[in-house]
Amino acid sequence: MPSAGLGVWKIDPSEVGAVVSTAIELGYRHLDCACDYGNEEGVGDGIQDAIGTGVCSRDELWVTSKLWNTYHAPEHVRPALQKSLADLGLEYLDLYLMHFPISLMYVPIESRYPPGWIFDPDAEHPRMEFAPVPIHETWQAMEELVTEGLVKNIGVCNFSTGLIRDLLSSARIRPSVLQVELHPYLTQEKLLRYCQQEEIAVTGFSPLGALSYVPIGMAEKKESVLEEDAVIKIAERLDKTPAQVVLRWGVQRGTSIVTKTSSKERLKENLNIFDFELTEEEMQAISELNQNRRFNDPGEFGPAAFDTFCPIYD
């Protein structure tokens, strides 16, 4: 799995094809997608454009997608994957992740897609509706996708060490990857150490922290790690941008990162992080910025956005 990838969360469906095509042309080979992002058809257009023009071959790409919360029942896992494959125009995925350890009531694909968080948007009081599906049952259905050759690897998102430990106790195929929020304000040292011990690769989403969340009201500009003196000083020493320094910190600690942008210049900048290294002291200085600040927390945004308290982190 390439250590730097393009995440397509919040990229407009009408723009994402061109963004993906440009990213691949610039050298990106890792694409992080999801049913819930609502733009996989556009991503597929970008992939097919890049392959069709000879920029890359399918086997040079690492394409990830994610199983949404409404498809956790075993009988819904395969149809959900097939929908993503059809939208992406692919015969297989390199990685399929369980998006959240949250099982919601099933919404048929033909009724609403992507289904989102709310079961019935037309209800008098729209809210999330939970379904009692054990994680191990969902996982067993995902294992069958590997057996059938529809996905090469399976993994999880937004899991704690406790949930991973429980999953490992019954899994026939161990999770290859854990994807979680990771940035200098949320370093998750124990979780990373545990995954290294269990040989589970870790991908960090929102590697620049607050920047992804300011436009949607889930963070404030003043919470940007790029304004930290420690980051700015390192950037000045290296003649790099603060963003490049923070992204380098992410890959240098052994994780992969997925960044989101629609700008060609930002695409270049975010990929240009492999011609320099941070010293041990600089790595430590950035890690010491940790505040255990989580921007993407269903326990926080659930009540306000979906009238439902849905904590998954203690």
mmCIF file of C-alpha atoms in Angstrom:
data_model
loop_
_atom_site.group_PDB
_atom_site.id
_atom_site.type_symbol
_atom_site.label_atom_id
_atom_site.label_comp_id
_atom_site.label_asym_id
_atom_site.label_seq_id
_atom_site.Cartn_x
_atom_site.Cartn_y
_atom_site.Cartn_z
ATOM 1 C CA MET A 1 0.000 0.000 0.000
ATOM 2 C CA PRO A 2 1.611 3.300 -1.069
ATOM 3 C CA SER A 3 2.306 5.486 1.956
ATOM 4 C CA ALA A 4 0.734 8.627 0.472
ATOM 5 C CA GLY A 5 -2.717 8.545 -1.043
ATOM 6 C CA LEU A 6 -5.561 10.719 -2.251
ATOM 7 C CA GLY A 7 -8.701 10.691 -0.128
ATOM 8 C CA VAL A 8 -11.857 11.681 -1.992
ATOM 9 C CA TRP A 9 -14.087 12.550 0.976
ATOM 10 C CA LYS A 10 -15.977 15.798 0.290
ATOM 11 C CA ILE A 11 -14.766 16.135 -3.325
ATOM 12 C CA ASP A 12 -17.747 17.086 -5.468
ATOM 13 C CA PRO A 13 -18.947 14.220 -7.691
ATOM 14 C CA SER A 14 -18.812 16.523 -10.722
ATOM 15 C CA GLU A 15 -15.129 17.300 -10.061
ATOM 16 C CA VAL A 16 -13.726 14.096 -8.632
ATOM 17 C CA GLY A 17 -13.054 12.361 -11.961
ATOM 18 C CA ALA A 18 -10.755 15.135 -13.136
ATOM 19 C CA VAL A 19 -9.080 15.313 -9.711
ATOM 20 C CA VAL A 20 -8.401 11.568 -9.680
ATOM 21 C CA SER A 21 -7.111 11.581 -13.257
ATOM 22 C CA THR A 22 -4.781 14.491 -12.464
ATOM 23 C CA ALA A 23 -3.600 12.871 -9.244
ATOM 24 C CA ILE A 24 -2.691 9.639 -11.008
ATOM 25 C CA GLU A 25 -0.861 11.609 -13.692
ATOM 26 C CA LEU A 26 1.136 13.349 -10.935
ATOM 27 C CA GLY A 27 2.145 10.025 -9.415
ATOM 28 C CA TYR A 28 -0.564 9.061 -6.923
ATOM 29 C CA ARG A 29 -1.201 5.318 -6.869
ATOM 30 C CA HIS A 30 -3.262 5.052 -3.683
ATOM 31 C CA LEU A 31 -6.936 6.116 -3.843
ATOM 32 C CA ASP A 32 -9.100 6.093 -0.721
ATOM 33 C CA CYS A 33 -12.827 5.903 -1.507
ATOM 34 C CA ALA A 34 -16.078 4.957 0.228
ATOM 35 C CA CYS A 35 -19.717 4.318 -0.541
ATOM 36 C CA ASP A 36 -20.645 7.104 1.884
ATOM 37 C CA TYR A 37 -18.660 9.729 -0.036
ATOM 38 C CA GLY A 38 -21.210 9.558 -2.834
ATOM 39 C CA ASN A 39 -18.688 10.021 -5.642
ATOM 40 C CA GLU A 40 -17.372 6.568 -6.578
ATOM 41 C CA GLU A 41 -18.773 6.767 -10.108
ATOM 42 C CA GLY A 42 -16.690 9.877 -10.690
ATOM 43 C CA VAL A 43 -13.635 8.217 -9.162
ATOM 44 C CA GLY A 44 -14.171 5.345 -11.578
ATOM 45 C CA ASP A 45 -14.243 7.778 -14.494
ATOM 46 C CA GLY A 46 -10.901 9.186 -13.380
ATOM 47 C CA ILE A 47 -9.376 5.734 -12.998
ATOM 48 C CA GLN A 48 -10.575 4.608 -16.405
ATOM 49 C CA ASP A 49 -9.277 7.807 -17.987
ATOM 50 C CA ALA A 50 -5.813 7.249 -16.495
ATOM 51 C CA ILE A 51 -5.717 3.594 -17.527
ATOM 52 C CA GLY A 52 -7.153 4.318 -20.974
ATOM 53 C CA THR A 53 -4.525 6.959 -21.723
ATOM 54 C CA GLY A 54 -1.693 4.702 -20.585
ATOM 55 C CA VAL A 55 -0.720 6.669 -17.468
ATOM 56 C CA CYS A 56 -0.884 3.506 -15.384
ATOM 57 C CA SER A 57 -2.257 -0.024 -15.372
ATOM 58 C CA ARG A 58 -4.861 -1.360 -12.971
ATOM 59 C CA ASP A 59 -2.337 -3.419 -11.044
ATOM 60 C CA GLU A 60 -0.264 -0.302 -10.347
ATOM 61 C CA LEU A 61 -3.130 1.244 -8.388
ATOM 62 C CA TRP A 62 -4.157 0.591 -4.800
ATOM 63 C CA VAL A 63 -7.887 1.283 -4.541
ATOM 64 C CA THR A 64 -9.655 1.225 -1.182
ATOM 65 C CA SER A 65 -13.388 1.417 -0.525
ATOM 66 C CA LYS A 66 -15.486 0.964 2.587
ATOM 67 C CA LEU A 67 -18.547 -0.970 3.716
ATOM 68 C CA TRP A 68 -21.164 1.438 5.010
ATOM 69 C CA ASN A 69 -22.960 1.019 8.340
ATOM 70 C CA THR A 70 -26.317 0.047 6.791
ATOM 71 C CA TYR A 71 -24.831 -3.027 5.070
ATOM 72 C CA HIS A 72 -23.417 -4.911 8.068
ATOM 73 C CA ALA A 73 -25.835 -7.862 7.888
ATOM 74 C CA PRO A 74 -23.979 -10.722 6.143
ATOM 75 C CA GLU A 75 -26.461 -10.911 3.272
ATOM 76 C CA HIS A 76 -25.897 -7.237 2.441
ATOM 77 C CA VAL A 77 -22.094 -7.200 2.409
ATOM 78 C CA ARG A 78 -21.542 -8.675 -1.043
ATOM 79 C CA PRO A 79 -24.189 -6.510 -2.806
ATOM 80 C CA ALA A 80 -22.662 -3.419 -1.181
ATOM 81 C CA LEU A 81 -19.227 -4.340 -2.504
ATOM 82 C CA GLN A 82 -20.612 -5.108 -5.955
ATOM 83 C CA LYS A 83 -22.223 -1.657 -6.070
ATOM 84 C CA SER A 84 -18.876 -0.014 -5.278
ATOM 85 C CA LEU A 85 -17.096 -2.167 -7.863
ATOM 86 C CA ALA A 86 -19.682 -1.264 -10.506
ATOM 87 C CA ASP A 87 -19.424 2.445 -9.728
ATOM 88 C CA LEU A 88 -15.625 2.334 -9.746
ATOM 89 C CA GLY A 89 -15.552 0.245 -12.933
ATOM 90 C CA LEU A 90 -13.293 -2.339 -11.307
ATOM 91 C CA GLU A 91 -13.250 -6.115 -11.026
ATOM 92 C CA TYR A 92 -11.622 -6.136 -7.578
ATOM 93 C CA LEU A 93 -10.545 -3.857 -4.733
ATOM 94 C CA ASP A 94 -7.125 -3.839 -3.160
ATOM 95 C CA LEU A 95 -8.681 -3.117 0.229
ATOM 96 C CA TYR A 96 -12.223 -3.149 1.646
ATOM 97 C CA LEU A 97 -12.724 -1.610 5.070
ATOM 98 C CA MET A 98 -15.548 -1.711 7.592
ATOM 99 C CA HIS A 99 -16.183 2.042 7.776
ATOM 100 C CA PHE A 100 -17.354 2.237 11.409
ATOM 101 C CA PRO A 101 -18.020 -0.226 14.226
ATOM 102 C CA ILE A 102 -21.640 0.900 13.931
ATOM 103 C CA SER A 103 -24.446 -1.219 12.503
ATOM 104 C CA LEU A 104 -27.465 0.714 11.227
ATOM 105 C CA MET A 105 -30.827 -0.417 9.884
ATOM 106 C CA TYR A 106 -30.652 -1.596 6.285
ATOM 107 C CA VAL A 107 -31.593 0.841 3.525
ATOM 108 C CA PRO A 108 -31.947 -0.878 0.113
ATOM 109 C CA ILE A 109 -29.554 0.355 -2.551
ATOM 110 C CA GLU A 110 -32.440 0.954 -4.948
ATOM 111 C CA SER A 111 -34.229 3.111 -2.345
ATOM 112 C CA ARG A 112 -31.420 5.523 -1.463
ATOM 113 C CA TYR A 113 -27.723 5.493 -2.265
ATOM 114 C CA PRO A 114 -25.579 6.357 -0.526
ATOM 115 C CA PRO A 115 -27.911 5.794 2.421
ATOM 116 C CA GLY A 116 -26.195 8.137 4.865
ATOM 117 C CA TRP A 117 -26.681 8.053 8.631
ATOM 118 C CA ILE A 118 -30.424 8.688 8.989
ATOM 119 C CA PHE A 119 -32.809 5.782 8.454
ATOM 120 C CA ASP A 120 -35.826 7.789 7.270
ATOM 121 C CA PRO A 121 -35.127 11.421 6.308
ATOM 122 C CA ASP A 122 -38.884 11.998 5.889
ATOM 123 C CA ALA A 123 -39.768 10.909 9.425
ATOM 124 C CA GLU A 124 -41.169 13.444 11.885
ATOM 125 C CA HIS A 125 -37.976 13.114 13.919
ATOM 126 C CA PRO A 126 -35.230 11.837 11.563
ATOM 127 C CA ARG A 127 -32.508 9.948 13.399
ATOM 128 C CA MET A 128 -30.123 7.024 13.232
ATOM 129 C CA GLU A 129 -31.675 3.590 13.764
ATOM 130 C CA PHE A 130 -29.397 0.814 14.988
ATOM 131 C CA ALA A 131 -29.388 -2.843 13.921
ATOM 132 C CA PRO A 132 -28.036 -5.581 16.231
ATOM 133 C CA VAL A 133 -25.437 -7.146 13.934
ATOM 134 C CA PRO A 134 -22.300 -8.516 15.659
ATOM 135 C CA ILE A 135 -19.021 -7.345 14.153
ATOM 136 C CA HIS A 136 -17.784 -10.919 13.747
ATOM 137 C CA GLU A 137 -20.739 -11.750 11.464
ATOM 138 C CA THR A 138 -19.983 -8.789 9.221
ATOM 139 C CA TRP A 139 -16.328 -9.760 9.197
ATOM 140 C CA GLN A 140 -17.066 -13.343 8.165
ATOM 141 C CA ALA A 141 -19.001 -12.031 5.167
ATOM 142 C CA MET A 142 -16.050 -9.785 4.286
ATOM 143 C CA GLU A 143 -13.715 -12.784 4.510
ATOM 144 C CA GLU A 144 -15.803 -14.490 1.836
ATOM 145 C CA LEU A 145 -15.089 -11.562 -0.499
ATOM 146 C CA VAL A 146 -11.380 -12.363 -0.222
ATOM 147 C CA THR A 147 -12.035 -16.043 -0.867
ATOM 148 C CA GLU A 148 -14.006 -15.118 -4.005
ATOM 149 C CA GLY A 149 -11.207 -12.861 -5.267
ATOM 150 C CA LEU A 150 -13.354 -9.728 -5.189
ATOM 151 C CA VAL A 151 -11.044 -7.998 -2.715
ATOM 152 C CA LYS A 152 -7.393 -8.612 -1.951
ATOM 153 C CA ASN A 153 -7.340 -7.321 1.620
ATOM 154 C CA ILE A 154 -9.875 -6.471 4.304
ATOM 155 C CA GLY A 155 -9.589 -4.190 7.287
ATOM 156 C CA VAL A 156 -11.377 -1.820 9.638
ATOM 157 C CA CYS A 157 -11.782 1.890 10.308
ATOM 158 C CA ASN A 158 -12.319 3.747 13.567
ATOM 159 C CA PHE A 159 -11.672 0.678 15.742
ATOM 160 C CA SER A 160 -10.135 0.758 19.221
ATOM 161 C CA THR A 161 -7.549 -1.710 20.519
ATOM 162 C CA GLY A 162 -10.330 -3.540 22.372
ATOM 163 C CA LEU A 163 -12.414 -4.023 19.234
ATOM 164 C CA ILE A 164 -9.369 -5.163 17.243
ATOM 165 C CA ARG A 165 -8.434 -7.639 19.974
ATOM 166 C CA ASP A 166 -11.941 -9.095 19.945
ATOM 167 C CA LEU A 167 -11.946 -9.320 16.137
ATOM 168 C CA LEU A 168 -8.593 -11.116 16.097
ATOM 169 C CA SER A 169 -9.954 -13.756 18.471
ATOM 170 C CA SER A 170 -12.375 -15.055 15.835
ATOM 171 C CA ALA A 171 -11.052 -13.875 12.467
ATOM 172 C CA ARG A 172 -10.096 -16.461 9.857
ATOM 173 C CA ILE A 173 -8.439 -13.676 7.857
ATOM 174 C CA ARG A 174 -6.760 -11.088 10.041
ATOM 175 C CA PRO A 175 -7.356 -7.394 9.297
ATOM 176 C CA SER A 176 -4.602 -6.061 7.047
ATOM 177 C CA VAL A 177 -5.193 -2.384 7.738
ATOM 178 C CA LEU A 178 -6.650 -0.089 10.372
ATOM 179 C CA GLN A 179 -7.660 3.379 9.190
ATOM 180 C CA VAL A 180 -8.145 6.006 11.892
ATOM 181 C CA GLU A 181 -7.876 9.740 12.451
ATOM 182 C CA LEU A 182 -4.202 10.586 12.973
ATOM 183 C CA HIS A 183 -2.451 13.946 13.197
ATOM 184 C CA PRO A 184 -0.154 15.778 15.639
ATOM 185 C CA TYR A 185 -3.111 16.714 17.865
ATOM 186 C CA LEU A 186 -4.216 13.048 17.959
ATOM 187 C CA THR A 187 -1.104 10.861 17.862
ATOM 188 C CA GLN A 188 -2.731 7.639 19.178
ATOM 189 C CA GLU A 189 0.587 6.185 20.347
ATOM 190 C CA LYS A 190 -0.844 3.121 22.124
ATOM 191 C CA LEU A 191 -3.071 2.212 19.191
ATOM 192 C CA LEU A 192 -0.138 2.444 16.769
ATOM 193 C CA ARG A 193 2.092 0.380 19.040
ATOM 194 C CA TYR A 194 -0.584 -2.312 19.327
ATOM 195 C CA CYS A 195 -1.068 -2.461 15.554
ATOM 196 C CA GLN A 196 2.680 -2.723 15.005
ATOM 197 C CA GLN A 197 2.732 -5.597 17.486
ATOM 198 C CA GLU A 198 -0.079 -7.352 15.604
ATOM 199 C CA GLU A 199 1.399 -6.521 12.172
ATOM 200 C CA ILE A 200 -1.607 -4.462 11.123
ATOM 201 C CA ALA A 201 -0.771 -1.559 8.814
ATOM 202 C CA VAL A 202 -2.173 1.822 9.845
ATOM 203 C CA THR A 203 -3.529 4.554 7.586
ATOM 204 C CA GLY A 204 -4.195 8.005 8.979
ATOM 205 C CA PHE A 205 -7.104 10.057 7.683
ATOM 206 C CA SER A 206 -7.263 13.819 8.255
ATOM 207 C CA PRO A 207 -3.452 13.897 8.629
ATOM 208 C CA LEU A 208 -3.495 17.704 8.717
ATOM 209 C CA GLY A 209 -6.067 17.769 11.500
ATOM 210 C CA ALA A 210 -8.580 20.601 11.611
ATOM 211 C CA LEU A 211 -8.301 21.659 7.961
ATOM 212 C CA SER A 212 -10.813 19.047 6.772
ATOM 213 C CA TYR A 213 -13.368 20.069 9.380
ATOM 214 C CA VAL A 214 -13.347 23.874 9.441
ATOM 215 C CA PRO A 215 -15.554 24.184 6.299
ATOM 216 C CA ILE A 216 -18.227 21.917 7.820
ATOM 217 C CA GLY A 217 -18.254 23.568 11.231
ATOM 218 C CA MET A 218 -16.565 20.733 13.129
ATOM 219 C CA ALA A 219 -13.389 22.689 13.917
ATOM 220 C CA GLU A 220 -12.145 26.256 14.192
ATOM 221 C CA LYS A 221 -9.328 27.843 12.178
ATOM 222 C CA LYS A 222 -7.374 28.508 15.355
ATOM 223 C CA GLU A 223 -7.094 24.729 15.865
ATOM 224 C CA SER A 224 -4.810 24.278 12.854
ATOM 225 C CA VAL A 225 -1.606 22.434 13.696
ATOM 226 C CA LEU A 226 0.034 24.252 10.777
ATOM 227 C CA GLU A 227 0.150 27.377 12.930
ATOM 228 C CA GLU A 228 2.260 25.734 15.626
ATOM 229 C CA ASP A 229 5.708 27.303 16.131
ATOM 230 C CA ALA A 230 7.388 23.881 16.204
ATOM 231 C CA VAL A 231 6.002 23.031 12.778
ATOM 232 C CA ILE A 232 6.786 26.440 11.277
ATOM 233 C CA LYS A 233 10.419 26.344 12.474
ATOM 234 C CA ILE A 234 10.975 22.912 10.954
ATOM 235 C CA ALA A 235 9.384 24.058 7.690
ATOM 236 C CA GLU A 236 11.704 27.060 7.548
ATOM 237 C CA ARG A 237 14.776 24.873 8.141
ATOM 238 C CA LEU A 238 13.814 22.491 5.367
ATOM 239 C CA ASP A 239 12.370 25.081 2.968
ATOM 240 C CA LYS A 240 9.134 23.102 2.953
ATOM 241 C CA THR A 241 5.571 24.078 3.773
ATOM 242 C CA PRO A 242 4.121 23.375 7.237
ATOM 243 C CA ALA A 243 1.709 20.925 5.591
ATOM 244 C CA GLN A 244 4.579 18.973 4.042
ATOM 245 C CA VAL A 245 6.292 18.780 7.427
ATOM 246 C CA VAL A 246 3.184 17.388 9.110
ATOM 247 C CA LEU A 247 2.594 14.882 6.308
ATOM 248 C CA ARG A 248 6.238 13.801 6.473
ATOM 249 C CA TRP A 249 5.823 13.247 10.224
ATOM 250 C CA GLY A 250 2.918 10.947 9.393
ATOM 251 C CA VAL A 251 4.751 8.717 6.929
ATOM 252 C CA GLN A 252 8.030 8.801 8.864
ATOM 253 C CA ARG A 253 6.373 7.291 11.936
ATOM 254 C CA GLY A 254 5.437 4.281 9.786
ATOM 255 C CA THR A 255 1.857 5.036 8.823
ATOM 256 C CA SER A 256 0.337 5.759 5.451
ATOM 257 C CA ILE A 257 -1.666 8.949 4.970
ATOM 258 C CA VAL A 258 -4.567 10.005 2.781
ATOM 259 C CA THR A 259 -5.023 13.691 2.018
ATOM 260 C CA LYS A 260 -7.898 15.454 0.297
ATOM 261 C CA THR A 261 -7.611 18.344 -2.146
ATOM 262 C CA SER A 262 -9.018 19.403 -5.502
ATOM 263 C CA SER A 263 -6.105 21.721 -6.269
ATOM 264 C CA LYS A 264 -3.396 20.541 -8.657
ATOM 265 C CA GLU A 265 -0.767 22.544 -6.770
ATOM 266 C CA ARG A 266 -1.837 21.018 -3.458
ATOM 267 C CA LEU A 267 -1.790 17.559 -5.023
ATOM 268 C CA LYS A 268 1.829 18.147 -5.998
ATOM 269 C CA GLU A 269 2.700 19.591 -2.604
ATOM 270 C CA ASN A 270 1.127 16.743 -0.652
ATOM 271 C CA LEU A 271 3.053 14.142 -2.645
ATOM 272 C CA ASN A 272 6.386 15.956 -2.452
ATOM 273 C CA ILE A 273 7.349 14.651 0.987
ATOM 274 C CA PHE A 274 9.865 11.932 0.177
ATOM 275 C CA ASP A 275 13.008 13.982 -0.513
ATOM 276 C CA PHE A 276 13.656 14.988 3.103
ATOM 277 C CA GLU A 277 13.604 13.569 6.624
ATOM 278 C CA LEU A 278 12.846 14.965 10.046
ATOM 279 C CA THR A 279 15.357 14.511 12.851
ATOM 280 C CA GLU A 280 14.441 12.475 15.924
ATOM 281 C CA GLU A 281 14.165 15.717 17.867
ATOM 282 C CA GLU A 282 11.804 17.194 15.282
ATOM 283 C CA MET A 283 9.662 14.065 15.218
ATOM 284 C CA GLN A 284 9.408 14.250 19.009
ATOM 285 C CA ALA A 285 8.603 17.967 18.985
ATOM 286 C CA ILE A 286 5.683 17.382 16.646
ATOM 287 C CA SER A 287 4.451 14.371 18.622
ATOM 288 C CA GLU A 288 4.483 16.460 21.784
ATOM 289 C CA LEU A 289 1.778 18.664 20.248
ATOM 290 C CA ASN A 290 -0.694 15.889 21.048
ATOM 291 C CA GLN A 291 -3.926 17.067 22.690
ATOM 292 C CA ASN A 292 -5.983 13.905 22.169
ATOM 293 C CA ARG A 293 -8.152 16.176 20.013
ATOM 294 C CA ARG A 294 -10.499 14.131 17.846
ATOM 295 C CA PHE A 295 -12.380 15.996 15.102
ATOM 296 C CA ASN A 296 -14.337 13.037 13.664
ATOM 297 C CA ASP A 297 -16.326 11.577 16.557
ATOM 298 C CA PRO A 298 -19.891 10.198 16.149
ATOM 299 C CA GLY A 299 -20.370 10.742 19.860
ATOM 300 C CA GLU A 300 -19.957 14.466 19.208
ATOM 301 C CA PHE A 301 -21.518 15.052 15.789
ATOM 302 C CA GLY A 302 -24.274 12.429 16.144
ATOM 303 C CA PRO A 303 -26.603 14.347 18.484
ATOM 304 C CA ALA A 304 -26.336 17.609 16.553
ATOM 305 C CA ALA A 305 -26.476 16.225 13.030
ATOM 306 C CA PHE A 306 -28.592 13.084 13.433
ATOM 307 C CA ASP A 307 -30.454 13.530 16.720
ATOM 308 C CA THR A 308 -28.723 10.379 17.968
ATOM 309 C CA PHE A 309 -26.009 9.873 20.590
ATOM 310 C CA CYS A 310 -23.618 7.323 19.085
ATOM 311 C CA PRO A 311 -20.296 7.165 20.977
ATOM 312 C CA ILE A 312 -17.627 4.736 19.829
ATOM 313 C CA TYR A 313 -14.705 6.292 21.739
ATOM 314 C CA ASP A 314 -14.588 6.475 25.548
#
